[in-house]
Phi, psi and omega in degrees: 000127166303169190286324190275332177296314186283343176285331187284307192297325176271029172231086179214185178262211187237153196235195193234262188283092182312153169290120195240148179287131195278142164185153188273163186289148176083350171263153173295148181258112189272136172312150184282164182278133182306164194273149168289171183287128180291156182296152176289328172300323181292133176290120177292140183253118170286155172308323185291337179284324186284331175298318180292330162311308184309304185292330179289316192288324182304313193289320177296317178281333173292314170307319176293323176302309185292315173308309188291347168291310180314315188292328203269309181288337163291319173289326174295315181279331165304328173285322183283320185290327183293317174295325171297329182296308184301309175310329188266326161316285184323307163320307181302307189300320186283334183290318185282353167277325184287319183304327182289321180293315182293316167302328186284315178288320183289326169308302178313316173316313185288313191289336179273345171271346166292324188278354159286353182066019171060025181286142179304157177297323186290317190287313177305332179290305175310314178264015171280136188270001173227083189312299186323290188290343184276333174283322174313303170329301185290342179282318178284342163304311185309318181295322189283336177301313179289328171300317183280336167314307180296329181293314177293326170300315175298310183310323172299307167312303187293331180284318180296316177301302173314324166292315181295332180289319172301315181292329171299323187287317180306307172312310187284334173304310186299299173316323180298305186303318184297332179262353172278311178292324178286336181287330176280328163304320174277339174290308177299324175290319178310316182300317190291326195292302188306322181295320183290325181297295186303328169296324171300303181299327169313327183294337195273131169280162194312306190298324172280334161295322182282329184290321174295330172285336172285332161309313184278345162301302182298300198300322166297321174308303188297315183291313193288322173284333187283343186263328174287327169303347176273355185081003183309315187303329183299330183265353197249100182217027180294146180265139163312141155283163192293338174279319174311315177297316171300335181267328163305319180296312184304298178306312178282350176285352191251013190280145185090347164295118171337119162297135164206125184316132179078010189243145176245018177105182357281346177263342174210147174232163154258187196280320167300333185291328179289305183285336173297318181293322175310302179299309192300308182318322183278003181071020180232101173306127174233172177305145191284327181264158179310294178315318180280343177272355169266329189283316202264333185260145189311120185289139184222127180305146202292308181306332175261025182290135180225144187307128198099332176306160181242147168253121189270135177244149182076171182298328194251012170054046171285351186208146186215139177226166174259129182279144173233014163105139173074022168097358189251147168245148171249112168226184177243094187298311174169180193296142178085004176243176175239179182287127184207171163289144168199174177284123191300331173262017186266012176217149185295115190276147173249303183193167172242136183238157185228120173281337164258028188292000000 
C-alpha cells in the first residue's frame, strides 16, 4: 500500500456493532486461520496498519448504530404523536357534533320559554282557564328549567373540552415536527458514517479485506475466549420460558437476512429491530431501540441469564443481541453483515435484560 493510501486509511472516526465470531451454539469457537504471507511483488501492508483500519471501521459503524437508535426513537415518537393527533381529531369531531346537538336543544328550550311570554308563574296561574292543568304544567316547567341548567352546564364543559383538545393537538403537532427534524438529522448522520466506512473499505485490495476479516474474527475470538475462561458459562443454566423459546425461534429463523439500519423485517433488520420483532412474535411487545430496551426492561444478573434474554452491549447501549444458550447469541451485527450467531462475550457487555420478567 502506498504512503498516500496508508495515510487515507489512518484517518477515520468511531463505531458500534463490533464484528463477532461466527459459531453455532454448543460448538467450540475456533481460532481464526493465520493470514498468508503477502507476495514479494506487492507492497506489504502491516498488521498494525490493518488493525488501525479495523478500529476506525468499528468507530464509524458504532457512530452509525448510535445514530440509528436516534432515528428509531424519533420515528417511534413520531408514530405515537401521529396516533395521538388522530385520536384528538376524532374527539374534536365528536365534541363539535355534541355541541351542535346541545345548542339545538337549548334553542328549543328558549323558544318554549318565549311562547309563555316570560310571565311569572303567579300571573300565568291567575290568567289560566285551567288552574289545575297549569299547576301540572308548572311542575314540568320546573323540571325543564333544571334540565336547561344542566344543558347549559354541559355545553360549557363541551366547549372547554374542545378548547383543551385543540391545545393538546397543537402541542402534539409541535412535538411531531421536532421529531421529524430529529429523524432527518439522524438519518443524515447514519448515511454519513456508513458512507465513510464503505469508502474506507473500498480502498483495500481483496487480500487486505480477507486479512481484515481475519483480524475481526481474531478480536471477537479473543474477547469470547476471555469471557469463557472466566468460568461464567458454568454458572449459566437457566431454561427458556415459553415466550422466550418463541422469541429465540423467531430470531434464529432470520439468520442470513441482511442488516439494514432502521429495519424491522421481515426481509432486513437492524439489531433492535430483530430483538423487538422477535419478542413481538412471542406476544410480548418491548421498546423499539436498544437504549430503551436497556432502560425499561428488567435487569438480570449474567449468571441468571436464560435463552430469550437480551444482552445489551457497549457503554452507551448501542447494540443488542438475543442470548440463545451455550454461550451464544443471535444478532444483526452492522451494515454489510447478515443476521448471524456469535459468541455472547465477543463484545463488551453492559447488561442483560429480560422482556418477560
